[in-house]
Short mmCIF file of C-alpha atoms in Angstrom, two decimals:
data_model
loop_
_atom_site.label_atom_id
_atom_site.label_comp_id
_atom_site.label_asym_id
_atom_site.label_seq_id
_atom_site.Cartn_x
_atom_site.Cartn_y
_atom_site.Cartn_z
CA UNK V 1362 67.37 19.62 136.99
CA UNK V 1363 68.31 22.98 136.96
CA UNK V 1364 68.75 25.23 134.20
CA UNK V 1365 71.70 27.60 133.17
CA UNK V 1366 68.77 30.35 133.23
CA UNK V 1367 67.49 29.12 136.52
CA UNK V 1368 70.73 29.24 138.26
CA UNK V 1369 71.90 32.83 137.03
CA UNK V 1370 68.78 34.67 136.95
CA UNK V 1371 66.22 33.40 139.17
CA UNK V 1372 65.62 35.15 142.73
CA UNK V 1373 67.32 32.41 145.03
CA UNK V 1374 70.43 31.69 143.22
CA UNK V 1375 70.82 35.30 141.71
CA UNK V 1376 74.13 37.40 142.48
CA UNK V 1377 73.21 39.58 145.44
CA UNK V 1378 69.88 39.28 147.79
CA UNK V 1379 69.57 42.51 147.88
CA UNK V 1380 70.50 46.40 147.44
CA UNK V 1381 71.82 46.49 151.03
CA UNK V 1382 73.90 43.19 150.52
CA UNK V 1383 75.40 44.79 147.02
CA UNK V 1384 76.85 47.69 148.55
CA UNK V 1385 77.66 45.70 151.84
CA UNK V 1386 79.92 43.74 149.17
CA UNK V 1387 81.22 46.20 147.24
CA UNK V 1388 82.27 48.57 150.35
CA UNK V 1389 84.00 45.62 151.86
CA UNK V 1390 85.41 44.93 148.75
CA UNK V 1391 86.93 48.61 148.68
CA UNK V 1392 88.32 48.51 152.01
CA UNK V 1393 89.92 45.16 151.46
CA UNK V 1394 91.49 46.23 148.64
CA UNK V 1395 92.64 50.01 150.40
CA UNK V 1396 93.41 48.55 153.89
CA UNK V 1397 94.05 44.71 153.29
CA UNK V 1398 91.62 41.79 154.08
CA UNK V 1399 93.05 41.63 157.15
CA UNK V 1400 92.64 45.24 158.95
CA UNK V 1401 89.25 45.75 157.63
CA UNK V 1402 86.49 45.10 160.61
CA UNK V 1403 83.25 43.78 159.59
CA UNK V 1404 82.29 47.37 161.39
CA UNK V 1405 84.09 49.29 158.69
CA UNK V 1406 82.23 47.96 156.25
CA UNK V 1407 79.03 48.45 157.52
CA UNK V 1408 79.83 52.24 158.11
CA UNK V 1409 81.02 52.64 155.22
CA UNK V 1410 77.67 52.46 153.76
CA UNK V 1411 75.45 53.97 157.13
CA UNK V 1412 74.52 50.37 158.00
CA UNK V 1413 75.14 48.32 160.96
CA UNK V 1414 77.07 44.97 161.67
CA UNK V 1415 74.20 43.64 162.75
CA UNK V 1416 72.93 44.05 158.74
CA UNK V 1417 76.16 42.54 158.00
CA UNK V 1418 75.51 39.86 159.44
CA UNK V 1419 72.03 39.07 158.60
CA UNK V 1420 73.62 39.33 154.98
CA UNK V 1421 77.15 37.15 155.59
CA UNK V 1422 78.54 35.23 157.87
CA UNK V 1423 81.79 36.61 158.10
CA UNK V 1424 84.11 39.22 156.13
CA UNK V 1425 85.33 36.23 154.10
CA UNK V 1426 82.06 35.13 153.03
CA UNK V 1427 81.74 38.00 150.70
CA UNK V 1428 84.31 37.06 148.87
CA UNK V 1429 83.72 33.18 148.50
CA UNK V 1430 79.83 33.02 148.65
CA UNK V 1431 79.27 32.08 145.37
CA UNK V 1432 80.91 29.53 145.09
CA UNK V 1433 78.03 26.85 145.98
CA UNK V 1434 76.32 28.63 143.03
CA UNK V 1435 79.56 28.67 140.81
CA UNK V 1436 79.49 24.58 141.77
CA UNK V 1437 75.59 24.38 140.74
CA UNK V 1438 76.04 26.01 137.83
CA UNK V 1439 79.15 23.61 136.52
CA UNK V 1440 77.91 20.40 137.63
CA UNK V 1441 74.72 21.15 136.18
CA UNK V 1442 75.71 21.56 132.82
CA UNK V 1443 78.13 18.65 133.34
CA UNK V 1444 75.17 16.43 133.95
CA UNK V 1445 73.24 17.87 130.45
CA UNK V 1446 76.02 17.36 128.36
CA UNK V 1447 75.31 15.16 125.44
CA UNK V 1448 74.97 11.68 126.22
CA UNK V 1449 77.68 10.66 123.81
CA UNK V 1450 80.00 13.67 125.05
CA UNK V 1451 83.47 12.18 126.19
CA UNK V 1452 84.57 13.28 129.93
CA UNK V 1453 86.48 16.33 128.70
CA UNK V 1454 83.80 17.36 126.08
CA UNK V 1455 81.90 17.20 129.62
CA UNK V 1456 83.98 19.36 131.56
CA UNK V 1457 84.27 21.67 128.75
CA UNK V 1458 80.27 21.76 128.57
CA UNK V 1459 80.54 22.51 132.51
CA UNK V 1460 83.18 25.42 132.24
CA UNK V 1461 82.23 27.27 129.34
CA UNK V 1462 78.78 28.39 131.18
CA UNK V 1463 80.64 29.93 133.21
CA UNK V 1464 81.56 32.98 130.59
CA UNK V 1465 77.80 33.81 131.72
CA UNK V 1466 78.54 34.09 135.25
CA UNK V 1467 81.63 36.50 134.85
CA UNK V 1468 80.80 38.22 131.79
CA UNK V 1469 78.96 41.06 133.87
CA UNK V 1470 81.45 41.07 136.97
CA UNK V 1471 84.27 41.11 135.25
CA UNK V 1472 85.20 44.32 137.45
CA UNK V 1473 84.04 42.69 140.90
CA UNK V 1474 85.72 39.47 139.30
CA UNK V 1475 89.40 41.26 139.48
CA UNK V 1476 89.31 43.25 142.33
CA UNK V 1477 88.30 40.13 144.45
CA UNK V 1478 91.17 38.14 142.72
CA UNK V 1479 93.59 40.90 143.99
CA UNK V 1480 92.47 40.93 147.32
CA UNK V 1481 93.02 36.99 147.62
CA UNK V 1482 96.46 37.34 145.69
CA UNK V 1483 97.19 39.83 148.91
CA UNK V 1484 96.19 37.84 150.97
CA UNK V 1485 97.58 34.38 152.19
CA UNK V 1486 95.07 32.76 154.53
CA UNK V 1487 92.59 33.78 151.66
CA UNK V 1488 94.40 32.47 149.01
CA UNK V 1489 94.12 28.45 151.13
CA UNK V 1490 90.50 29.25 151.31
CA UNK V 1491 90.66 29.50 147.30
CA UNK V 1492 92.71 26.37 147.43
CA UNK V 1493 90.28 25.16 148.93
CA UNK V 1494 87.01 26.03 147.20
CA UNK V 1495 88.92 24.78 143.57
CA UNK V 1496 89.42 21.24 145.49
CA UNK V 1497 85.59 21.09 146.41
CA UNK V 1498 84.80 21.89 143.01
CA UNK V 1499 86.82 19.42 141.77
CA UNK V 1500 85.00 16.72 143.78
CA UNK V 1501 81.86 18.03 142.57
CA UNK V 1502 83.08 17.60 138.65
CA UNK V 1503 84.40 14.22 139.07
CA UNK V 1504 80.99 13.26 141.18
CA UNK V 1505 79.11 14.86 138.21
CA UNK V 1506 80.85 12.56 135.96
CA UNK V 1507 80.30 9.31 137.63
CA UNK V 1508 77.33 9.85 137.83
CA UNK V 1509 77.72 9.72 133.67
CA UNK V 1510 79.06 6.49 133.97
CA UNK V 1511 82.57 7.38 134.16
CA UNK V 1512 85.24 5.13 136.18
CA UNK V 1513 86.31 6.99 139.77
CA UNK V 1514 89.62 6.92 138.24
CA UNK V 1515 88.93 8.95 135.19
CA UNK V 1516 86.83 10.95 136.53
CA UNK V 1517 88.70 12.18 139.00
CA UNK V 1518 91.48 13.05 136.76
CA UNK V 1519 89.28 14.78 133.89
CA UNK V 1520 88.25 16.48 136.93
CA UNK V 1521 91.12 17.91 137.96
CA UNK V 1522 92.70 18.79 134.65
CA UNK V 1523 88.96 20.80 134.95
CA UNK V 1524 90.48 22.38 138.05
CA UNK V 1525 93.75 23.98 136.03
CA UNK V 1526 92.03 24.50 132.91
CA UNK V 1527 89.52 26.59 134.90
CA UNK V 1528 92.32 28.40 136.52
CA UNK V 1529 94.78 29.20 134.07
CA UNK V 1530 90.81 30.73 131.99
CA UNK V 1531 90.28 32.56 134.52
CA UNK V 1532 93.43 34.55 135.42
CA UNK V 1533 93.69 35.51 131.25
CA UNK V 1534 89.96 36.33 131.44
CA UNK V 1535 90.29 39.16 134.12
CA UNK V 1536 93.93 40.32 132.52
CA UNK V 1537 93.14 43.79 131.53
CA UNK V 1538 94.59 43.73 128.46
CA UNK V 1539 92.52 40.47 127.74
CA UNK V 1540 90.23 40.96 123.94
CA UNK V 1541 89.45 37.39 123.86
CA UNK V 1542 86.23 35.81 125.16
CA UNK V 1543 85.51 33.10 128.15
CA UNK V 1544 84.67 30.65 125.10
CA UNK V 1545 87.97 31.67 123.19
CA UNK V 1546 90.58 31.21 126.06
CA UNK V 1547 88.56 27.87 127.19
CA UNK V 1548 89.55 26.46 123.51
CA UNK V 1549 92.49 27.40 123.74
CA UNK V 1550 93.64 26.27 127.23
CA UNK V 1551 92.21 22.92 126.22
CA UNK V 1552 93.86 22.76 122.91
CA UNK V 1553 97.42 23.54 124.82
CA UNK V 1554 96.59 20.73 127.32
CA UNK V 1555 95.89 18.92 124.78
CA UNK V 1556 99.09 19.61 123.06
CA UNK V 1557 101.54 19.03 125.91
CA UNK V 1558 99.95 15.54 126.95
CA UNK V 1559 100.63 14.39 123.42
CA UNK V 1560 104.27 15.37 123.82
CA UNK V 1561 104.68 12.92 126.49
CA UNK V 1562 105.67 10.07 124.32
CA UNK V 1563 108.04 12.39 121.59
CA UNK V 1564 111.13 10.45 121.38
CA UNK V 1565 114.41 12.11 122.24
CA UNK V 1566 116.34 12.67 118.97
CA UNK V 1567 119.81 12.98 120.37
CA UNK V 1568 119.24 10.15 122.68
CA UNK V 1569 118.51 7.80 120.01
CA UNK V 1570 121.13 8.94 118.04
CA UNK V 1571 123.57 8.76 120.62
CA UNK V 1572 122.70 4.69 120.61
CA UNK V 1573 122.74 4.43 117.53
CA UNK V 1574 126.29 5.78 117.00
CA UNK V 1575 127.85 3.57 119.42
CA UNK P 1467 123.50 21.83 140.69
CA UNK P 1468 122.25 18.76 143.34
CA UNK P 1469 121.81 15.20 141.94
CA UNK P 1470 119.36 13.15 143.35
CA UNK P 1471 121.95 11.39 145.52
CA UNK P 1472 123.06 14.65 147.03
CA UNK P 1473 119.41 15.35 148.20
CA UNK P 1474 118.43 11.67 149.14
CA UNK P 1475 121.57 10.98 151.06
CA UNK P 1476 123.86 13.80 151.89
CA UNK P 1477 124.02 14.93 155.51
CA UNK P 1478 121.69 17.96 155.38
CA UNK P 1479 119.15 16.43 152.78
CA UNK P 1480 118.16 13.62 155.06
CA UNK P 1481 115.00 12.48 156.21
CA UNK P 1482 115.23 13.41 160.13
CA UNK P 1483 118.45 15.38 161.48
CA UNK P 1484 118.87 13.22 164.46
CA UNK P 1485 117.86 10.45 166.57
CA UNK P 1486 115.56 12.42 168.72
CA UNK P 1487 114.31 14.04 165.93
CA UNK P 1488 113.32 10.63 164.12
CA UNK P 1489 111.90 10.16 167.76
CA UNK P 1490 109.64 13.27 168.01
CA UNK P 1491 108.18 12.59 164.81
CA UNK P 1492 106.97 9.46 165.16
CA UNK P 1493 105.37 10.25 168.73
CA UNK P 1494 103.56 13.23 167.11
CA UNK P 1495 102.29 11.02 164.25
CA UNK P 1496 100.97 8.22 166.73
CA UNK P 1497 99.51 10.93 168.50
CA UNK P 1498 98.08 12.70 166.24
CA UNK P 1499 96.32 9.61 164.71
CA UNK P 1500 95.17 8.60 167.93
CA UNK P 1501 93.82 11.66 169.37
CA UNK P 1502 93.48 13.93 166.40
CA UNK P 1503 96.14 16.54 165.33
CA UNK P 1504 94.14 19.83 167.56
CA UNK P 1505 93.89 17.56 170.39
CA UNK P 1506 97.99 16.72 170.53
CA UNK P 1507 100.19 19.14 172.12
CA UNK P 1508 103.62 19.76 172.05
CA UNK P 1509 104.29 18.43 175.90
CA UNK P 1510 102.54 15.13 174.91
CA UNK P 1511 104.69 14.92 172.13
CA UNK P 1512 107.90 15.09 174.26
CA UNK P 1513 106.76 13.29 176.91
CA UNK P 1514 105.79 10.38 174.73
CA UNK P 1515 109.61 9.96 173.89
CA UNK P 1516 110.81 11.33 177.34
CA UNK P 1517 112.16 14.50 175.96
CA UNK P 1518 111.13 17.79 176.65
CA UNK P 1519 108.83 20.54 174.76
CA UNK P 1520 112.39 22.80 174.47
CA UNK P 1521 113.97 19.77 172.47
CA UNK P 1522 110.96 19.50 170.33
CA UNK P 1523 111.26 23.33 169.24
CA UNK P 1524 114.62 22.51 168.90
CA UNK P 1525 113.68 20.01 166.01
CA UNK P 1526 110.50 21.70 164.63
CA UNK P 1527 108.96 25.39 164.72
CA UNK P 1528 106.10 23.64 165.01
CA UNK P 1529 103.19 20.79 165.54
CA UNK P 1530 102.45 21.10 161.30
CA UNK P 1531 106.07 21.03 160.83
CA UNK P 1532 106.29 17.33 161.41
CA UNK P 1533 104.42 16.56 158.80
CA UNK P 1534 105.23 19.23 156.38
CA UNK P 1535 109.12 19.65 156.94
CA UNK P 1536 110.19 17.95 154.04
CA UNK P 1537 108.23 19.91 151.56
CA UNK P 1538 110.91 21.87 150.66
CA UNK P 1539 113.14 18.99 150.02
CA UNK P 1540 110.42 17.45 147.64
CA UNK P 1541 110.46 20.34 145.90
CA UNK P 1542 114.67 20.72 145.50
CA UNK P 1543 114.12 17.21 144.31
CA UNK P 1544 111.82 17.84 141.64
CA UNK P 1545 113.07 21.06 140.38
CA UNK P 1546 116.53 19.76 140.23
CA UNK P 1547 115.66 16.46 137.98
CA UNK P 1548 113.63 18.68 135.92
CA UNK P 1549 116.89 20.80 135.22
CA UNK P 1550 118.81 17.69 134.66
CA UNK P 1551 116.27 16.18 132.35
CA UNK P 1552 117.24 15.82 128.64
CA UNK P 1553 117.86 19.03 126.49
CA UNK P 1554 115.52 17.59 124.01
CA UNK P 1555 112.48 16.51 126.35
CA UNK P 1556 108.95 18.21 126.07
CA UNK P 1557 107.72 20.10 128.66
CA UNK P 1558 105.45 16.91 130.00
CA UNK P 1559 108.71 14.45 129.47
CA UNK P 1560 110.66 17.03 131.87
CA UNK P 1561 107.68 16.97 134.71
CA UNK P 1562 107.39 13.09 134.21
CA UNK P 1563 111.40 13.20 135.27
CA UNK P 1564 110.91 15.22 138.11
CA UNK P 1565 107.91 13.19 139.67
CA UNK P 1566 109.73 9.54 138.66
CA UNK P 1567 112.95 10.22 141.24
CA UNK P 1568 110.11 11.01 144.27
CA UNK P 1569 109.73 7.29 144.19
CA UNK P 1570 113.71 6.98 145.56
CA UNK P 1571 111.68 9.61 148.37
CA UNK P 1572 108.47 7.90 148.89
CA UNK P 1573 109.50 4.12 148.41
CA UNK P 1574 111.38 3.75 152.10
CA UNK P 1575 108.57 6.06 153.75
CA UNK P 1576 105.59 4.14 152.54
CA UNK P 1577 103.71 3.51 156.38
CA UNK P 1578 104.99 7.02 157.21
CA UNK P 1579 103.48 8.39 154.16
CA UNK P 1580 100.17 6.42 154.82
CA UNK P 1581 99.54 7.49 158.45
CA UNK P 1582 100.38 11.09 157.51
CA UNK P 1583 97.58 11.48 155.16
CA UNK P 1584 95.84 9.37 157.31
CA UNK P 1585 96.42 12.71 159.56
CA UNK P 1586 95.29 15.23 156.95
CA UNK P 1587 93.20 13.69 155.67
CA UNK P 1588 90.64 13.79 158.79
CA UNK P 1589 91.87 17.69 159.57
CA UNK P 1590 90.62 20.60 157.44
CA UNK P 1591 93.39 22.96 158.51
CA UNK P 1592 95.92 20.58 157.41
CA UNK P 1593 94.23 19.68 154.22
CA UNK P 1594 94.36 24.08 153.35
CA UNK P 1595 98.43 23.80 154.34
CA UNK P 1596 99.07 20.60 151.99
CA UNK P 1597 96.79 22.38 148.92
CA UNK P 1598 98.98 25.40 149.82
CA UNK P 1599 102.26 23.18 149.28
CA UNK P 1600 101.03 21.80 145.91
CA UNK P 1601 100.47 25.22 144.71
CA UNK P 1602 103.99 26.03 145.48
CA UNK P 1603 105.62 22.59 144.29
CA UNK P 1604 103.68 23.62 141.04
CA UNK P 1605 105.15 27.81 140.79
CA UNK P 1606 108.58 25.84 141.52
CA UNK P 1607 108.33 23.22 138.68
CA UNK P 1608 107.13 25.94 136.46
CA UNK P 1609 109.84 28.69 136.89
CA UNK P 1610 112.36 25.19 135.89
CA UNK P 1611 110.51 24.49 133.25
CA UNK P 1612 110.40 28.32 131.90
CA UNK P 1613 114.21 28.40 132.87
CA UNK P 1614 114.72 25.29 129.96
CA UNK P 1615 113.18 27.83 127.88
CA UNK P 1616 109.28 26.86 127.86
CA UNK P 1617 107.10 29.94 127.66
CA UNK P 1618 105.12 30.87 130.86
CA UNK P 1619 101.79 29.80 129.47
CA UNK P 1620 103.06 26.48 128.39
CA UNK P 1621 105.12 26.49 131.66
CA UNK P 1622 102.71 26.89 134.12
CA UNK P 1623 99.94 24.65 132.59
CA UNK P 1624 102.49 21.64 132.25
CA UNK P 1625 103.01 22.14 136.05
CA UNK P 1626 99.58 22.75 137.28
CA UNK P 1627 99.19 18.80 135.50
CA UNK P 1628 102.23 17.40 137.19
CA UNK P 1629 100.94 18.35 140.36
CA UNK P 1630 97.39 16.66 139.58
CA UNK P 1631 99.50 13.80 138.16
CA UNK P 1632 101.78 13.27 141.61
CA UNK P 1633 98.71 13.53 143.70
CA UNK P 1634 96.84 10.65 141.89
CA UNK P 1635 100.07 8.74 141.77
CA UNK P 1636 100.80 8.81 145.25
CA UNK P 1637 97.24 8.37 146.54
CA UNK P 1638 97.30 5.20 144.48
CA UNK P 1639 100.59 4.22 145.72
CA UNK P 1640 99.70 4.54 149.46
CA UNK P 1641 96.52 2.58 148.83
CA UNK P 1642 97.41 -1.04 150.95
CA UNK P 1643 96.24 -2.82 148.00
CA UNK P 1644 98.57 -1.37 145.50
CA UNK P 1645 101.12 -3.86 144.21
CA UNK P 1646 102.27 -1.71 140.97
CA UNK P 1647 105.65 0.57 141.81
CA UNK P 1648 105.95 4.83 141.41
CA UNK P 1649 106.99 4.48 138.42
CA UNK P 1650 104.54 2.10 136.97
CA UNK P 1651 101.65 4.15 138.75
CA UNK P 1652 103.25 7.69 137.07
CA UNK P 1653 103.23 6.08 133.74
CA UNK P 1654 99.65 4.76 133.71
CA UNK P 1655 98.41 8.32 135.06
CA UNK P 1656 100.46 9.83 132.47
CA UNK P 1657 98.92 7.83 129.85
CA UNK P 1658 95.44 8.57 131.12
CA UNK P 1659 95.62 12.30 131.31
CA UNK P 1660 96.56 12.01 127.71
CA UNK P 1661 93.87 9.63 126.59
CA UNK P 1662 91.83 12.10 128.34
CA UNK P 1663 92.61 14.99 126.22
CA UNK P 1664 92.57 12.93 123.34
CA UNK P 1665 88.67 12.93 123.51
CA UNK P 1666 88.64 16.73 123.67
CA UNK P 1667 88.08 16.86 119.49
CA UNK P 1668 85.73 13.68 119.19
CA UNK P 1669 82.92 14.30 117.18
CA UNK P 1670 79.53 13.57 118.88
CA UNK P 1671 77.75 10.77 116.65
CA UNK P 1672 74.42 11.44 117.66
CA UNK P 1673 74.27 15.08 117.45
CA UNK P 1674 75.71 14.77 113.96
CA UNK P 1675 73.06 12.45 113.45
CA UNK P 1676 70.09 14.32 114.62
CA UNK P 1677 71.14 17.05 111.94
CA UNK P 1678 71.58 14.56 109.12
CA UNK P 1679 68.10 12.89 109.28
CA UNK P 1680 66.51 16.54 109.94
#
């Protein structure tokens, strides 16, 4: 099984291939964000650092690709730690193991981290591939955790309560005037979850009384 | 403000606008099951049902709009029960509210429901346009719930969990060997998202006893 150290540092799985692939990334990143996603040509890009498409393309498959080709990494990396969590861990303590690691893998592209998330906010058909990339993850969590032992049914749930904890982490996380750490908003987002499941069975005061007056 | 009977039942709120409508739509559904949605056009539609491609346009923008028409009506459905709910509900009582009355929506469109996510479920591009849906259902549910005076944090996290809540509900409830009703289904899912959270704070026996015996 893969480590946390394996995953984020060594050559295969770390962030960019190579200095040609960085800058690739971060001018297409620039032009997205300048021009829009969608009137930025894969032969902009490449330009825009005296390279061809051709070494574009030997780099990504596409201009979206730059944006979302972490996230098989970003999976690894959660369902890993989801599988080393302590034996005795209950599913959430599991999904908490799995998201918290990932404070390591944003930590240093915090930057990158929020000017990709405003080119997808921009951006509709990129915001569906997003969609999309948070459901695969969330099969990969509640796979993770049947593979624990966990029944399909609770896993799949834990799973996607993952999903919007993760979310709601990350968009505080790359808020400028954010001073808290990954580990800090995680607790916290779980704590408030927490917290508005056990309102669900709060009896209604007024109702009550109302019956109780007649 | 609408009540649930206004939406269900009024003129304008109803499921299909017409006869030929009603017709169209469950052409393109056979078709699309049959041959796959890319495969179906618009003149096979009409010609199924003997109308032409002009009266289909007339009914629908287009071939996703059969299947995704409604959306906005589920969502005026919701939003509106979650207005109505009781002054003194919690945040999770209010969502619970809004996702109870779509089994009035769901309950006399239980085959149509099945073979429709029969139909997205075997097409990717669909699958992106319903995740796209759910993440608008869930801004809508959140701006009620932040107009009954929840804060935006609390807000939008209580809606991102409805929305994981409906979608396990109603892929239980279009499962053929489901016998239990919507509201039976939302209360059990309920009940395990809490039970879930519950176990965030458990303390993990054997770690603790590793460090006692050391």
């Amino acid at each position: 099984m893969m480590s946390i150290t394996d995953i984020l540092y060594n050559g295969s799985m770390s962030r960019w291939q190579s200095d040609a692939q960085q800058r690739l990334a971060q001018a297409a990143l620039t032009l997205y964000l300048e021009r829009g996603f969608e009137r930025t040509t894969v032969a902009e890009i490449a330009a825009h650092v005296g390279l061809t498409e051709r070494t574009f393309f030997r780099h990504f498959s596409d201009k979206r690709e730059v944006l979302f080709g972490s996230s098989n990494q970003l999976q690894a990396l959660v369902v890993s730690a989801i599988m080393q969590a302590h034996k005795s861990a209950t599913p959430i303590q599991a999904v908490a193991v799995g998201l918290e690691v990932l404070g390591e893998l944003f930590a240093p592209r915090l930057e990158w981290s929020r000017q990709r998330q405003a080119v997808i906010n921009q951006t509709p058909e990129l915001q569906a591939r997003e969609l999309t990339k948070f459901n695969s993850l969330a099969h990969g969590i509640a796979e993770a955790l049947q593979q624990r032992g966990i029944n399909e049914f609770t896993a799949s749930l834990s799973a996607e309560i993952g999903i919007v904890i993760f979310r709601a982490v990350f968009e505080r996380y790359i808020n400028p005037s954010n001073q808290k750490s990954w580990t800090h908003l995680l607790e916290e987002s779980l704590e408030q979850v927490k917290t508005i499941m056990a309102g669900l069975n709060n009896r209604l005061p007024d109702v009550v009384g109302a019956k109780r007056r007649r």
